[in-house]
């Protein structure tokens, strides 16, 4: 499978860090453009989900911090 191929992984990494375009990587590593495109999109989806989770966690933590600060203020 392509996903476990070291050449494919290297091509994907170069595309991810903007060293190569999808077309350039496909030509240089002799990999179908569609396979690289799908892998990049899948990676972006994972990153977007992770980002959304972290933003939600940040909001919860900020709310908890506000609650703690209000409780501390009530003791003064």
Coordinates of N, CA and C in Angstrom, one line a residue:
X1 N 0.8 -1.2 0.0 CA 0.0 0.0 0.0 C 0.9 1.2 0.0
X2 N 0.5 2.3 -0.7 CA 1.3 3.5 -0.8 C 1.5 4.2 0.5
X3 N 0.5 4.2 1.4 CA 0.7 4.9 2.7 C 1.9 4.5 3.5
X4 N 2.3 3.2 3.3 CA 3.4 2.7 4.1 C 4.7 2.8 3.4
X5 N 4.7 3.2 2.1 CA 5.9 3.3 1.3 C 6.7 4.5 1.7
X6 N 8.0 4.2 2.0 CA 8.8 5.4 2.5 C 8.9 6.5 1.4
X7 N 8.9 6.1 0.2 CA 9.0 7.1 -0.9 C 7.7 8.0 -0.9
X8 N 6.6 7.4 -0.7 CA 5.3 8.1 -0.6 C 5.3 9.0 0.6
X9 N 5.7 8.5 1.7 CA 5.8 9.3 2.9 C 6.7 10.5 2.8
X10 N 7.8 10.3 2.1 CA 8.8 11.4 1.9 C 8.1 12.5 0.9
X11 N 7.5 12.0 -0.1 CA 6.8 12.9 -1.0 C 5.7 13.7 -0.3
X12 N 4.9 13.0 0.5 CA 3.9 13.7 1.3 C 4.4 14.8 2.2
X13 N 5.5 14.4 2.9 CA 6.2 15.4 3.8 C 6.6 16.6 3.1
X14 N 7.2 16.4 1.9 CA 7.7 17.6 1.1 C 6.6 18.4 0.6
X15 N 5.4 17.8 0.3 CA 4.3 18.6 -0.1 C 3.7 19.3 1.1
X16 N 3.7 18.7 2.3 CA 3.2 19.3 3.5 C 3.9 20.5 4.0
X17 N 5.2 20.5 3.8 CA 6.0 21.6 4.2 C 6.3 22.6 3.0
X18 N 5.6 22.4 2.0 CA 5.6 23.3 0.8 C 6.9 23.4 0.1
X19 N 7.7 22.3 0.2 CA 8.9 22.2 -0.6 C 8.6 21.8 -2.1
X20 N 7.5 21.1 -2.3 CA 7.1 20.6 -3.6 C 5.6 20.8 -3.7
X21 N 5.1 21.1 -5.0 CA 3.7 21.0 -5.2 C 3.3 19.6 -5.4
X22 N 2.0 19.3 -5.4 CA 1.5 17.9 -5.7 C 2.0 17.4 -7.0
X23 N 2.0 18.3 -8.0 CA 2.4 17.9 -9.4 C 3.9 17.6 -9.4
X24 N 4.7 18.4 -8.7 CA 6.1 18.2 -8.7 C 6.5 16.9 -8.0
X25 N 5.8 16.7 -6.8 CA 6.0 15.4 -6.1 C 5.6 14.2 -6.9
X26 N 4.5 14.3 -7.6 CA 4.0 13.2 -8.4 C 5.1 12.8 -9.5
X27 N 5.6 13.9 -10.1 CA 6.6 13.6 -11.2 C 7.9 13.1 -10.6
X28 N 8.4 13.8 -9.5 CA 9.7 13.4 -8.9 C 9.7 12.0 -8.4
X29 N 8.6 11.6 -7.7 CA 8.5 10.3 -7.0 C 7.8 9.3 -7.8
X30 N 7.3 9.6 -9.0 CA 6.5 8.7 -9.8 C 5.3 8.1 -9.0
X31 N 4.5 9.0 -8.5 CA 3.3 8.6 -7.7 C 2.2 9.3 -8.3
X32 N 1.0 8.7 -8.4 CA -0.2 9.4 -9.0 C -0.5 10.6 -8.2
X33 N -0.8 11.7 -8.9 CA -1.2 13.0 -8.2 C -2.4 12.8 -7.3
X34 N -3.4 12.0 -7.8 CA -4.6 11.7 -7.0 C -4.3 11.1 -5.6
X35 N -3.3 10.2 -5.6 CA -3.0 9.6 -4.3 C -2.4 10.6 -3.4
X36 N -1.5 11.4 -3.9 CA -0.9 12.5 -3.0 C -2.0 13.4 -2.6
X37 N -2.8 13.9 -3.5 CA -3.9 14.8 -3.2 C -4.8 14.2 -2.1
X38 N -5.2 13.0 -2.2 CA -6.1 12.4 -1.2 C -5.4 12.3 0.2
X39 N -4.1 12.0 0.2 CA -3.4 11.9 1.4 C -3.2 13.3 2.1
X40 N -3.0 14.3 1.3 CA -2.9 15.7 1.8 C -4.2 16.1 2.4
X41 N -5.3 15.8 1.7 CA -6.7 16.2 2.2 C -7.0 15.5 3.5
X42 N -6.6 14.2 3.5 CA -6.9 13.4 4.7 C -6.1 14.0 5.9
X43 N -4.9 14.4 5.7 CA -4.0 15.0 6.7 C -4.6 16.3 7.2
X44 N -5.1 17.1 6.2 CA -5.7 18.4 6.6 C -7.0 18.2 7.4
X45 N -7.8 17.2 7.1 CA -9.0 16.9 7.8 C -8.7 16.6 9.3
X46 N -7.6 15.7 9.4 CA -7.2 15.4 10.8 C -6.8 16.6 11.6
X47 N -6.0 17.5 10.9 CA -5.5 18.7 11.6 C -6.6 19.6 11.9
X48 N -7.6 19.7 11.0 CA -8.7 20.6 11.3 C -9.6 20.1 12.5
X49 N -9.8 18.8 12.5 CA -10.5 18.2 13.7 C -9.8 18.5 15.0
X50 N -8.4 18.3 14.9 CA -7.6 18.5 16.1 C -7.7 20.0 16.5
X51 N -7.6 20.9 15.6 CA -7.7 22.3 15.9 C -9.0 22.6 16.5
X52 N -10.1 22.1 16.0 CA -11.4 22.4 16.5 C -11.5 21.9 18.0
X53 N -11.0 20.7 18.2 CA -11.0 20.1 19.5 C -10.2 21.0 20.5
X54 N -9.0 21.5 20.1 CA -8.2 22.3 20.9 C -8.9 23.7 21.2
X55 N -9.5 24.2 20.2 CA -10.2 25.5 20.4 C -11.4 25.4 21.4
X56 N -12.1 24.3 21.3 CA -13.2 24.0 22.3 C -12.6 23.8 23.7
X57 N -11.5 23.1 23.8 CA -10.9 22.9 25.1 C -10.4 24.2 25.7
X58 N -9.8 25.1 24.8 CA -9.4 26.4 25.3 C -10.5 27.2 25.8
X59 N -11.7 27.2 25.1 CA -12.9 27.9 25.6 C -13.3 27.4 27.0
X60 N -13.3 26.1 27.1 CA -13.8 25.5 28.4 C -12.8 25.9 29.5
X61 N -11.5 25.9 29.2 CA -10.5 26.3 30.2 C -10.6 27.7 30.6
X62 N -10.9 28.6 29.6 CA -11.0 30.0 29.9 C -12.3 30.2 30.8
X63 N -13.3 29.5 30.5 CA -14.6 29.6 31.3 C -14.3 29.2 32.7
X64 N -13.6 28.0 32.9 CA -13.2 27.5 34.2 C -12.4 28.6 34.9
X65 N -11.5 29.2 34.2 CA -10.6 30.2 34.9 C -11.4 31.4 35.3
X66 N -12.4 31.8 34.5 CA -13.2 32.9 34.9 C -14.0 32.6 36.2
X67 N -14.5 31.3 36.2 CA -15.3 30.9 37.4 C -14.5 30.9 38.6
X68 N -13.2 30.4 38.5 CA -12.3 30.4 39.7 C -12.0 31.8 40.1
X69 N -11.7 32.7 39.2 CA -11.4 34.1 39.5 C -12.6 34.7 40.2
X70 N -13.9 34.4 39.7 CA -15.0 35.0 40.4 C -15.2 34.4 41.8
X71 N -14.9 33.2 42.0 CA -15.0 32.6 43.4 C -13.9 33.2 44.3
X72 N -12.7 33.4 43.8 CA -11.7 34.0 44.5 C -12.0 35.5 44.9
X73 N -12.6 36.2 44.0 CA -13.0 37.5 44.2 C -14.1 37.6 45.3
X74 N -14.9 36.6 45.4 CA -16.0 36.6 46.4 C -15.5 36.4 47.8
X75 N -14.3 35.9 47.9 CA -13.6 35.7 49.2 C -13.0 37.0 49.8
X76 N -12.8 37.9 48.9 CA -12.1 39.2 49.3 C -13.0 40.1 50.1

